[in-house]
Amino acid sequence: MSGNTFGTLFAVTNFGESHGPAIGCVIDGCPPGMPLSEADIQADLDRRRPGTSRHVTQRAEPDAVEILSGVYEGVTTGTPIALLIRNTDQRSKDYGDIAQRFRPGHADYTYWHKYGVRDPRGGGRSSARLTAPTVAAGAVARKWLAEAYGTRFRACMVQLGELDIGFESWEHVPHNPFFAPVADVQRFEDYMDALRKAGDSCGARIRVQATGVPVGLGEPIYDKLDADIAWAMMGLNAVKGVEIGAGFASAGQRGTVHGDSLSPEGFRSNHAGGVLGGISSGQDIEVQIAIKPTSSILSPRASIDTAGQPVEVSTRGRHDPCVGIRAAPIAEALLALVLMDHALRHRAQCGDVHQSVAPIAASAP
Amino acid sequence: MSGNTFGTLFAVTNFGESHGPAIGCVIDGCPPGMPLSEADIQADLDRRRPGTSRHVTQRAEPDAVEILSGVYEGVTTGTPIALLIRNTDQRSKDYGDIAQRFRPGHADYTYWHKYGVRDPRGGGRSSARLTAPTVAAGAVARKWLAEAYGTRFRACMVQLGELDIGFESWEHVPHNPFFAPVADVQRFEDYMDALRKAGDSCGARIRVQATGVPVGLGEPIYDKLDADIAWAMMGLNAVKGVEIGAGFASAGQRGTVHGDSLSPEGFRSNHAGGVLGGISSGQDIEVQIAIKPTSSILSPRASIDTAGQPVEVSTRGRHDPCVGIRAAPIAEALLALVLMDHALRHRAQCGDVHQSVAPIAASAP
Amino acid sequence: MSGNTFGTLFAVTNFGESHGPAIGCVIDGCPPGMPLSEADIQADLDRRRPGTSRHVTQRAEPDAVEILSGVYEGVTTGTPIALLIRNTDQRSKDYGDIAQRFRPGHADYTYWHKYGVRDPRGGGRSSARLTAPTVAAGAVARKWLAEAYGTRFRACMVQLGELDIGFESWEHVPHNPFFAPVADVQRFEDYMDALRKAGDSCGARIRVQATGVPVGLGEPIYDKLDADIAWAMMGLNAVKGVEIGAGFASAGQRGTVHGDSLSPEGFRSNHAGGVLGGISSGQDIEVQIAIKPTSSILSPRASIDTAGQPVEVSTRGRHDPCVGIRAAPIAEALLALVLMDHALRHRAQCGDVHQSVAPIAASAP
Amino acid sequence: MSGNTFGTLFAVTNFGESHGPAIGCVIDGCPPGMPLSEADIQADLDRRRPGTSRHVTQRAEPDAVEILSGVYEGVTTGTPIALLIRNTDQRSKDYGDIAQRFRPGHADYTYWHKYGVRDPRGGGRSSARLTAPTVAAGAVARKWLAEAYGTRFRACMVQLGELDIGFESWEHVPHNPFFAPVADVQRFEDYMDALRKAGDSCGARIRVQATGVPVGLGEPIYDKLDADIAWAMMGLNAVKGVEIGAGFASAGQRGTVHGDSLSPEGFRSNHAGGVLGGISSGQDIEVQIAIKPTSSILSPRASIDTAGQPVEVSTRGRHDPCVGIRAAPIAEALLALVLMDHALRHRAQCGDVHQSVAPIAASAP
């Protein structure tokens, strides 16, 4: 399959450019009979939307989604669901000066050599704007998984640039513009203000979690559940690292510590992050991702132009100084899409497997 | 596609169980006209083979590969290449006591709930032994990439349990049993001996590198080159984390630091790890992976059996106390397979793209 | 992959229902650098469009296509090309009476049992209207193949119901409403008028041809070129039979007759229809398809309703009395899409194969 | 996906050449928990085997299949099932004289131009011998479908060269070497003897049927059930035409005749051949295929060699004078593989769809 499709059975094909007429996706393989409306999708899109705080790009896009197909009288029919989002706030003049020069850290250079041509308007297809269709498709997956298994998804920021955020409670996440799981975010406000003044940007680390995951999702070799999660997360713009469970810390652990004990009451720890041998264990799926600092910064940097000559590049325009801030809802959507696809794959092959003994609890009391 | 295939155009379908009659793979899509013999493949298999030092499992398998198809008079014909490795050293009695109980950290529990049945002999399909076909297929990919582009792959261990290894030179790697890039490995020998005596195991961190990578490999959204690398690496047994370039460190970096400057002489740094916007930049591809401690340890741990009752599990048998030690050649193979597939995908879509300006060097002098 | 995608490298994902907001498709994998505009696509759509003669449905849809992505400054960029066609002439009231009853010969019964729900408006997704996106995607493929290899596609009707049409010349095809390769079509006009008066419909046979086909397209086993052609053609609404070359006549032939001789000047016959061993030979690809009579007819027929009770069904509304009439441009598009996909697949695997001896001519003089 | 895989969820990857060390396949995606042994597969292989009568090739291959993986204690585990058949009767000397010349009607010419190299021994990969792994995989599919739904497959020859066979009863099929559904086959014996004496070959027509098919298999657009059947059948060596239900006869039918009426007691006819709108209706699936005369004949024919020079080719060696004779069990296997894959695909997407009204009978009494 060509490269712009996510999933094999719940297959999401993404299209569009940041400043073209529209962006969107086609979801092929959604189970029939599920109530679905634009409102179900819009809520997640709004959480990802630009312009919601002073710490993200001020591009003002309503990102209103239209369902073009696959839904009849408010219910999915099992046929492809096409989702369309018109681009409305295209200021291509902001980007004219970068058409002939390659911004460091951006896809400009690689697109140009790969394709011979590239759409420079707003980063074209490499823009983070193209995560909107992913979020939209993720909303459909989340709804189905919630109804079928009670699976839920949430994400929060656990590091902002040099600052470790810590974790107090999931309840704080919706109440601050950073998706931070802490009550007091003043130092993050200050940090961002200083960053913006310096014409610089910063990275971030995001934690993503799924709860209520059924046992048995994933394939033993290659298409493991954790492999597909890593694929989905690393494919998100600016992500440079992915961990499952104990992640990089497990390199320094011993077997007596790492292996999660089982008891009739449930698992006694979750270093595995919810995946054993590539297959979900029923524990919470725990993922962390590292996001690099935004490449579009005001500070001038050395680069070359399309003729190979040295130039200096300074990116004006409307950019997120920390793309990690808006990454939380996107990461949730990505995790939901992976689980959704594997839920259908599992049902295909093992739909008639029933053990007499039920799975144990995700965690022992 | 079902889950045991790696790649879309250079497609490797893996089969076999640790203690069944044989393991192997079918490579579909290999370009025709390349000289290929068992010897080309055996060399890489031998680097991965068990029993090569006292720090790895003492299972004595020759892992002799047989080419069953796709090669005529020593040259690939473009038809599927089937590779067969007979299992010869199956001591199933070693594993009989674990058929009814779930080893913590293993796939036992998840396989049982997913499939309803499982092959307990030597871990069945979840055994690290199943990486042998991957290494074999990787050898074919490496040969083609080396001839077509001069691409080379190498890997080394940079952390062994609590011990940071450091990096002196690639030249040391083949001269010690740890694939360590340092001259003196005595402290690692001592560490492993103590570990074994304690009936414990440890994790590891591996660095993988590709040099001589052509510009332009990868797809802009979803099937990004780095996404597919993350998928491949996370899909390797025991891997819990994957980084590209600066990886998790990039979360703490600023944009003025992270973005790699370009000059007519080449890139001035490589925080990106060779991938920009999901597409190879021509820089070295730099990957690090975290490997968890071996789950099969002598120390007893709490678990349950298939009836849901509490039991104690202690794993005898022949196991690597640090599976990371043999991971280096496997990680190289995985990276080669990803690049091979994308090389063919790129040629399919962009085979007639030619820029008048050549790519810059991987790194400025 | 889910079921609504055509092709692996030039992958067309089709969406929409006959009376929903819009229909369309996403083309993923189109080579970059090709000039492309709506006008290139509209021409083929207009040939397929309803309302062009009194022998086809009078539904008046302009079928105006909009390119939403993948084209920048009039040139393909290599990213997904989304094509949108808004539905404008939806008269759902025409179809209200069939929501609870199954029309014989239609997909009503099977959709209902498969999905539990179905969109009855205009046949929903099973409507022949959904061939429009296929034709649109085919136009892109045809343009690329024409520029790359000089490949051309054409189709004509060779049988209309009981009437054998014969073959005089391709030149007649555009000059009559039947795509008939003959000068005088009066008897077909009369036949259709009588049919309409009788409240009945008829089948048809279509011949499809590709010329200027490069040697080497197709895979040896399973994904043969002729297999994929058969898949594409049989997948067209109402098609019940597909032949390549001599087709069913070859069952009655002898080997001394059937096998096409080769000479330095070219092939001496074309019973193979341009495919040998699943791979294109460079000869013209010759396909014939059988199309069943339209299922939507005025004459009443016995059926059942969703409660399983016997009912009588008579289909009013605007229907083609012979869907074969508009099938010619669709069949051309399907053949183009198959060749396009295989052209890219071939380039991926065999892009560097060069024989010192050139292929022979498609046919000896 | 590369070209040698059949199916998406029940995915069969075929490998091997006629005179290489072995042929076989890997079945990925088989549901777990089904009893399976070599004996289950061998029965179908034996029906396809050469040397069973004087009308087929006298190559004496036992075609003994070995299960290498995916089965533990006689039960499928859900992991890939690798099937191996060693080649034992390779007389490569029979074929040496055709290495440099292209046999008319064969794949020699197209392989050579596609790949640059080819394995000429026994036709290499284009040999009909490569249908054995397909038959083996089909046996697994048949077993599962029979147990899950009671689906059965059978095929018979309905035309042998110029001779129409007619249809008396399925019961005759196993009792003559032609798979003919008639009691008296003497005239076919005589026909074949005359053909062999003349150094010629002939074509054939085969009817294939599935009974006990569940309603709902197939996708609405592109991956229709009948499309996939056409793909499978046309992909069989020597097939030049495929029909479903009324097939080419439907081109001459009227709507009042063709559309199968429904009644509470069942369908009243089966012109559709068991598929409506690309989805199985529960009626018997009826397929016919046309098979061309064997290209390997003793009678000399004009051709060219690899230098492009004119030569004469006469094929000695052991060949079936009518490949159609052994096609019946292969066609059954192909149909089973298509239904198996769609059964899993359907369960994936629609596994929880349940209508309160049961499907009607395949045919009214």
GROMACS .gro file of N, CA, C and O in nm, chain A residues 1-5 7-11 13-17 21-22 26 28-29 32 66-70 72 75-80 82 84 86 115 117-121 125, chain C residues 1-5 7-11 13-17 21-22 26 28-29 32 66-70 72 75-80 82 84 86 115 117-121 125:
model
  344
    1MET      N    1   0.082  -0.121   0.000
    1MET     CA    2   0.000   0.000   0.000
    1MET      C    3   0.086   0.127   0.000
    1MET      O    4   0.188   0.132   0.066
    2SER      N    5   0.036   0.225  -0.069
    2SER     CA    6   0.106   0.353  -0.068
    2SER      C    7   0.106   0.409   0.073
    2SER      O    8   0.034   0.362   0.160
    3GLY      N    9   0.186   0.515   0.094
    3GLY     CA   10   0.227   0.547   0.229
    3GLY      C   11   0.134   0.627   0.317
    3GLY      O   12   0.162   0.646   0.435
    4ASN      N   13   0.023   0.674   0.265
    4ASN     CA   14  -0.059   0.767   0.342
    4ASN      C   15  -0.181   0.702   0.406
    4ASN      O   16  -0.280   0.769   0.432
    5THR      N   17  -0.172   0.572   0.428
    5THR     CA   18  -0.282   0.500   0.490
    5THR      C   19  -0.239   0.444   0.625
    5THR      O   20  -0.131   0.389   0.638
    7GLY      N   21  -0.335   0.178   0.912
    7GLY     CA   22  -0.418   0.063   0.948
    7GLY      C   23  -0.448  -0.027   0.831
    7GLY      O   24  -0.437   0.014   0.715
    8THR      N   25  -0.482  -0.151   0.863
    8THR     CA   26  -0.511  -0.247   0.757
    8THR      C   27  -0.661  -0.275   0.744
    8THR      O   28  -0.711  -0.286   0.634
    9LEU      N   29  -0.730  -0.286   0.855
    9LEU     CA   30  -0.874  -0.315   0.848
    9LEU      C   31  -0.957  -0.191   0.881
    9LEU      O   32  -1.060  -0.167   0.821
   10PHE      N   33  -0.913  -0.114   0.975
   10PHE     CA   34  -0.968   0.019   0.999
   10PHE      C   35  -0.868   0.113   0.935
   10PHE      O   36  -0.773   0.159   0.998
   11ALA      N   37  -0.884   0.133   0.804
   11ALA     CA   38  -0.779   0.197   0.723
   11ALA      C   39  -0.812   0.343   0.696
   11ALA      O   40  -0.914   0.374   0.635
   13THR      N   41  -0.701   0.682   0.517
   13THR     CA   42  -0.617   0.741   0.413
   13THR      C   43  -0.628   0.893   0.424
   13THR      O   44  -0.736   0.950   0.411
   14ASN      N   45  -0.513   0.955   0.446
   14ASN     CA   46  -0.504   1.098   0.477
   14ASN      C   47  -0.467   1.176   0.351
   14ASN      O   48  -0.382   1.132   0.274
   15PHE      N   49  -0.531   1.290   0.331
   15PHE     CA   50  -0.494   1.373   0.215
   15PHE      C   51  -0.490   1.520   0.252
   15PHE      O   52  -0.549   1.560   0.353
   16GLY      N   53  -0.423   1.599   0.170
   16GLY     CA   54  -0.428   1.742   0.186
   16GLY      C   55  -0.296   1.809   0.216
   16GLY      O   56  -0.199   1.746   0.259
   17GLU      N   57  -0.296   1.940   0.193
   17GLU     CA   58  -0.181   2.024   0.224
   17GLU      C   59  -0.227   2.141   0.309
   17GLU      O   60  -0.344   2.181   0.303
   21PRO      N   61  -0.687   2.356  -0.090
   21PRO     CA   62  -0.830   2.380  -0.068
   21PRO      C   63  -0.885   2.309   0.056
   21PRO      O   64  -0.972   2.363   0.124
   22ALA      N   65  -0.834   2.190   0.086
   22ALA     CA   66  -0.893   2.115   0.196
   22ALA      C   67  -0.798   2.006   0.242
   22ALA      O   68  -0.705   1.967   0.171
   26VAL      N   69  -1.024   0.939   0.449
   26VAL     CA   70  -1.127   0.839   0.424
   26VAL      C   71  -1.102   0.722   0.519
   26VAL      O   72  -0.991   0.668   0.521
   28ASP      N   73  -1.186   0.354   0.592
   28ASP     CA   74  -1.245   0.236   0.529
   28ASP      C   75  -1.242   0.121   0.629
   28ASP      O   76  -1.138   0.093   0.690
   29GLY      N   77  -1.355   0.057   0.648
   29GLY     CA   78  -1.359  -0.061   0.734
   29GLY      C   79  -1.427  -0.040   0.868
   29GLY      O   80  -1.425  -0.129   0.953
   32PRO      N   81  -2.038  -0.131   1.094
   32PRO     CA   82  -2.167  -0.064   1.073
   32PRO      C   83  -2.246  -0.057   1.203
   32PRO      O   84  -2.217  -0.127   1.299
   66GLU      N   85  -1.680   1.787   0.793
   66GLU     CA   86  -1.802   1.746   0.724
   66GLU      C   87  -1.792   1.597   0.692
   66GLU      O   88  -1.690   1.552   0.639
   67ILE      N   89  -1.895   1.521   0.727
   67ILE     CA   90  -1.901   1.379   0.691
   67ILE      C   91  -1.963   1.368   0.552
   67ILE      O   92  -2.077   1.408   0.531
   68LEU      N   93  -1.885   1.316   0.458
   68LEU     CA   94  -1.933   1.310   0.320
   68LEU      C   95  -1.999   1.178   0.284
   68LEU      O   96  -2.068   1.168   0.183
   69SER      N   97  -1.972   1.074   0.360
   69SER     CA   98  -2.022   0.941   0.320
   69SER      C   99  -2.014   0.844   0.437
   69SER      O  100  -1.955   0.874   0.541
   70GLY      N  101  -2.075   0.730   0.420
   70GLY     CA  102  -2.060   0.623   0.518
   70GLY      C  103  -2.151   0.631   0.638
   70GLY      O  104  -2.147   0.544   0.725
   72TYR      N  105  -2.563   0.703   0.739
   72TYR     CA  106  -2.699   0.720   0.689
   72TYR      C  107  -2.794   0.729   0.808
   72TYR      O  108  -2.792   0.641   0.895
   75VAL      N  109  -2.617   0.687   1.145
   75VAL     CA  110  -2.558   0.559   1.183
   75VAL      C  111  -2.457   0.517   1.076
   75VAL      O  112  -2.483   0.533   0.957
   76THR      N  113  -2.343   0.463   1.118
   76THR     CA  114  -2.245   0.415   1.020
   76THR      C  115  -2.302   0.296   0.944
   76THR      O  116  -2.370   0.211   1.002
   77THR      N  117  -2.271   0.292   0.813
   77THR     CA  118  -2.328   0.187   0.728
   77THR      C  119  -2.225   0.079   0.693
   77THR      O  120  -2.259  -0.018   0.627
   78GLY      N  121  -2.101   0.096   0.734
   78GLY     CA  122  -1.998   0.000   0.700
   78GLY      C  123  -1.923   0.036   0.573
   78GLY      O  124  -1.825  -0.029   0.537
   79THR      N  125  -1.967   0.139   0.504
   79THR     CA  126  -1.897   0.185   0.383
   79THR      C  127  -1.803   0.300   0.421
   79THR      O  128  -1.811   0.353   0.531
   80PRO      N  129  -1.711   0.337   0.331
   80PRO     CA  130  -1.609   0.435   0.368
   80PRO      C  131  -1.667   0.568   0.419
   80PRO      O  132  -1.761   0.622   0.362
   82ALA      N  133  -1.589   0.938   0.455
   82ALA     CA  134  -1.498   1.045   0.411
   82ALA      C  135  -1.522   1.168   0.497
   82ALA      O  136  -1.636   1.211   0.515
   84LEU      N  137  -1.413   1.570   0.559
   84LEU     CA  138  -1.356   1.685   0.487
   84LEU      C  139  -1.344   1.805   0.581
   84LEU      O  140  -1.438   1.838   0.653
   86ARG      N  141  -1.228   2.197   0.528
   86ARG     CA  142  -1.182   2.303   0.436
   86ARG      C  143  -1.077   2.390   0.504
   86ARG      O  144  -1.091   2.422   0.622
  115TYR      N  145   1.088   1.437  -0.443
  115TYR     CA  146   0.983   1.455  -0.542
  115TYR      C  147   1.021   1.547  -0.659
  115TYR      O  148   0.952   1.550  -0.760
  117VAL      N  149   0.963   1.838  -0.684
  117VAL     CA  150   0.879   1.958  -0.662
  117VAL      C  151   0.831   1.954  -0.518
  117VAL      O  152   0.829   1.849  -0.456
  118ARG      N  153   0.792   2.071  -0.467
  118ARG     CA  154   0.727   2.069  -0.336
  118ARG      C  155   0.637   2.191  -0.323
  118ARG      O  156   0.658   2.295  -0.385
  119ASP      N  157   0.537   2.174  -0.240
  119ASP     CA  158   0.440   2.279  -0.211
  119ASP      C  159   0.491   2.350  -0.086
  119ASP      O  160   0.484   2.295   0.024
  120PRO      N  161   0.544   2.473  -0.100
  120PRO     CA  162   0.608   2.538   0.016
  120PRO      C  163   0.508   2.610   0.106
  120PRO      O  164   0.545   2.654   0.215
  121ARG      N  165   0.384   2.618   0.065
  121ARG     CA  166   0.287   2.699   0.140
  121ARG      C  167   0.256   2.636   0.275
  121ARG      O  168   0.189   2.534   0.283
  125ARG      N  169   0.251   1.947   0.279
  125ARG     CA  170   0.201   1.824   0.340
  125ARG      C  171   0.274   1.793   0.470
  125ARG      O  172   0.224   1.713   0.551
  731MET      N  173  -0.572  -0.484   0.358
  731MET     CA  174  -0.639  -0.355   0.336
  731MET      C  175  -0.790  -0.370   0.326
  731MET      O  176  -0.840  -0.467   0.272
  732SER      N  177  -0.858  -0.269   0.373
  732SER     CA  178  -1.002  -0.271   0.359
  732SER      C  179  -1.040  -0.266   0.212
  732SER      O  180  -0.958  -0.239   0.127
  733GLY      N  181  -1.168  -0.290   0.183
  733GLY     CA  182  -1.204  -0.330   0.049
  733GLY      C  183  -1.224  -0.225  -0.056
  733GLY      O  184  -1.245  -0.259  -0.172
  734ASN      N  185  -1.216  -0.098  -0.023
  734ASN     CA  186  -1.252   0.005  -0.119
  734ASN      C  187  -1.131   0.073  -0.181
  734ASN      O  188  -1.139   0.188  -0.222
  735THR      N  189  -1.020   0.002  -0.185
  735THR     CA  190  -0.900   0.057  -0.245
  735THR      C  191  -0.860  -0.026  -0.366
  735THR      O  192  -0.861  -0.149  -0.361
  737GLY      N  193  -0.556  -0.105  -0.619
  737GLY     CA  194  -0.414  -0.090  -0.646
  737GLY      C  195  -0.330  -0.088  -0.520
  737GLY      O  196  -0.380  -0.060  -0.410
  738THR      N  197  -0.203  -0.119  -0.537
  738THR     CA  198  -0.114  -0.123  -0.422
  738THR      C  199  -0.020  -0.003  -0.418
  738THR      O  200   0.005   0.052  -0.313
  739LEU      N  201   0.032   0.038  -0.532
  739LEU     CA  202   0.125   0.152  -0.534
  739LEU      C  203   0.057   0.277  -0.589
  739LEU      O  204   0.083   0.387  -0.543
  740PHE      N  205  -0.024   0.259  -0.689
  740PHE     CA  206  -0.111   0.367  -0.736
  740PHE      C  207  -0.246   0.330  -0.678
  740PHE      O  208  -0.326   0.261  -0.740
  741ALA      N  209  -0.268   0.372  -0.554
  741ALA     CA  210  -0.378   0.320  -0.473
  741ALA      C  211  -0.493   0.420  -0.471
  741ALA      O  212  -0.478   0.532  -0.422
  743THR      N  213  -0.859   0.504  -0.333
  743THR     CA  214  -0.960   0.473  -0.233
  743THR      C  215  -1.087   0.550  -0.265
  743THR      O  216  -1.087   0.672  -0.269
  744ASN      N  217  -1.193   0.475  -0.285
  744ASN     CA  218  -1.320   0.528  -0.335
  744ASN      C  219  -1.416   0.549  -0.219
  744ASN      O  220  -1.424   0.466  -0.129
  745PHE      N  221  -1.490   0.661  -0.220
  745PHE     CA  222  -1.589   0.682  -0.114
  745PHE      C  223  -1.717   0.741  -0.172
  745PHE      O  224  -1.717   0.799  -0.280
  746GLY      N  225  -1.824   0.729  -0.096
  746GLY     CA  226  -1.946   0.798  -0.134
  746GLY      C  227  -2.065   0.710  -0.161
  746GLY      O  228  -2.052   0.590  -0.183
  747GLU      N  229  -2.181   0.772  -0.155
  747GLU     CA  230  -2.307   0.705  -0.188
  747GLU      C  231  -2.379   0.788  -0.294
  747GLU      O  232  -2.359   0.910  -0.302
  751PRO      N  233  -2.386   1.345   0.032
  751PRO     CA  234  -2.337   1.479  -0.005
  751PRO      C  235  -2.239   1.477  -0.122
  751PRO      O  236  -2.239   1.569  -0.203
  752ALA      N  237  -2.155   1.374  -0.131
  752ALA     CA  238  -2.051   1.376  -0.234
  752ALA      C  239  -1.997   1.237  -0.256
  752ALA      O  240  -2.012   1.148  -0.173
  756VAL      N  241  -0.937   0.915  -0.329
  756VAL     CA  242  -0.803   0.963  -0.299
  756VAL      C  243  -0.704   0.874  -0.373
  756VAL      O  244  -0.707   0.752  -0.357
  758ASP      N  245  -0.336   0.768  -0.402
  758ASP     CA  246  -0.210   0.775  -0.328
  758ASP      C  247  -0.102   0.705  -0.409
  758ASP      O  248  -0.121   0.592  -0.455
  759GLY      N  249   0.010   0.772  -0.428
  759GLY     CA  250   0.122   0.709  -0.498
  759GLY      C  251   0.146   0.759  -0.639
  759GLY      O  252   0.231   0.706  -0.709
  762PRO      N  253   0.534   1.220  -0.899
  762PRO     CA  254   0.535   1.367  -0.900
  762PRO      C  255   0.578   1.421  -1.036
  762PRO      O  256   0.632   1.348  -1.118
  796GLU      N  257  -1.341   1.831  -0.841
  796GLU     CA  258  -1.252   1.930  -0.779
  796GLU      C  259  -1.129   1.857  -0.725
  796GLU      O  260  -1.142   1.755  -0.657
  797ILE      N  261  -1.012   1.908  -0.759
  797ILE     CA  262  -0.887   1.852  -0.704
  797ILE      C  263  -0.861   1.920  -0.570
  797ILE      O  264  -0.842   2.042  -0.565
  798LEU      N  265  -0.860   1.842  -0.462
  798LEU     CA  266  -0.845   1.901  -0.329
  798LEU      C  267  -0.700   1.902  -0.280
  798LEU      O  268  -0.667   1.974  -0.186
  799SER      N  269  -0.615   1.822  -0.340
  799SER     CA  270  -0.479   1.809  -0.287
  799SER      C  271  -0.388   1.741  -0.387
  799SER      O  272  -0.434   1.688  -0.488
  800GLY      N  273  -0.259   1.744  -0.359
  800GLY     CA  274  -0.164   1.667  -0.439
  800GLY      C  275  -0.118   1.735  -0.566
  800GLY      O  276  -0.035   1.679  -0.639
  802TYR      N  277   0.023   2.113  -0.712
  802TYR     CA  278   0.068   2.249  -0.676
  802TYR      C  279   0.116   2.318  -0.802
  802TYR      O  280   0.200   2.265  -0.876
  805VAL      N  281   0.097   2.097  -1.114
  805VAL     CA  282   0.185   1.981  -1.128
  805VAL      C  283   0.165   1.888  -1.008
  805VAL      O  284   0.154   1.935  -0.895
  806THR      N  285   0.162   1.756  -1.033
  806THR     CA  286   0.149   1.662  -0.921
  806THR      C  287   0.274   1.668  -0.834
  806THR      O  288   0.385   1.681  -0.883
  807THR      N  289   0.250   1.660  -0.702
  807THR     CA  290   0.362   1.673  -0.608
  807THR      C  291   0.406   1.538  -0.550
  807THR      O  292   0.501   1.533  -0.473
  808GLY      N  293   0.334   1.432  -0.583
  808GLY     CA  294   0.367   1.301  -0.526
  808GLY      C  295   0.290   1.270  -0.400
  808GLY      O  296   0.299   1.159  -0.346
  809THR      N  297   0.214   1.366  -0.351
  809THR     CA  298   0.131   1.343  -0.232
  809THR      C  299  -0.011   1.308  -0.278
  809THR      O  300  -0.044   1.324  -0.395
  810PRO      N  301  -0.095   1.258  -0.186
  810PRO     CA  302  -0.226   1.209  -0.228
  810PRO      C  303  -0.310   1.313  -0.302
  810PRO      O  304  -0.319   1.428  -0.260
  812ALA      N  305  -0.669   1.409  -0.382
  812ALA     CA  306  -0.809   1.385  -0.346
  812ALA      C  307  -0.898   1.450  -0.451
  812ALA      O  308  -0.880   1.567  -0.485
  814LEU      N  309  -1.298   1.530  -0.559
  814LEU     CA  310  -1.431   1.543  -0.500
  814LEU      C  311  -1.534   1.574  -0.607
  814LEU      O  312  -1.513   1.662  -0.690
  816ARG      N  313  -1.937   1.659  -0.601
  816ARG     CA  314  -2.058   1.681  -0.521
  816ARG      C  315  -2.179   1.620  -0.592
  816ARG      O  316  -2.191   1.630  -0.714
  845TYR      N  317  -2.450  -0.582   0.660
  845TYR     CA  318  -2.424  -0.467   0.745
  845TYR      C  319  -2.533  -0.442   0.851
  845TYR      O  320  -2.511  -0.365   0.944
  847VAL      N  321  -2.763  -0.253   0.831
  847VAL     CA  322  -2.826  -0.128   0.786
  847VAL      C  323  -2.789  -0.108   0.639
  847VAL      O  324  -2.691  -0.164   0.592
  848ARG      N  325  -2.868  -0.027   0.569
  848ARG     CA  326  -2.824   0.010   0.435
  848ARG      C  327  -2.886   0.142   0.395
  848ARG      O  328  -2.993   0.180   0.443
  849ASP      N  329  -2.816   0.212   0.308
  849ASP     CA  330  -2.860   0.340   0.256
  849ASP      C  331  -2.937   0.311   0.128
  849ASP      O  332  -2.877   0.277   0.026
  850PRO      N  333  -3.070   0.323   0.130
  850PRO     CA  334  -3.148   0.281   0.013
  850PRO      C  335  -3.156   0.387  -0.096
  850PRO      O  336  -3.204   0.358  -0.205
  851ARG      N  337  -3.108   0.506  -0.066
  851ARG     CA  338  -3.127   0.617  -0.161
  851ARG      C  339  -3.046   0.597  -0.288
  851ARG      O  340  -2.924   0.607  -0.287
  855ARG      N  341  -2.438   0.284  -0.196
  855ARG     CA  342  -2.301   0.263  -0.243
  855ARG      C  343  -2.296   0.165  -0.361
  855ARG      O  344  -2.198   0.160  -0.433
   0.00000   0.00000   0.00000
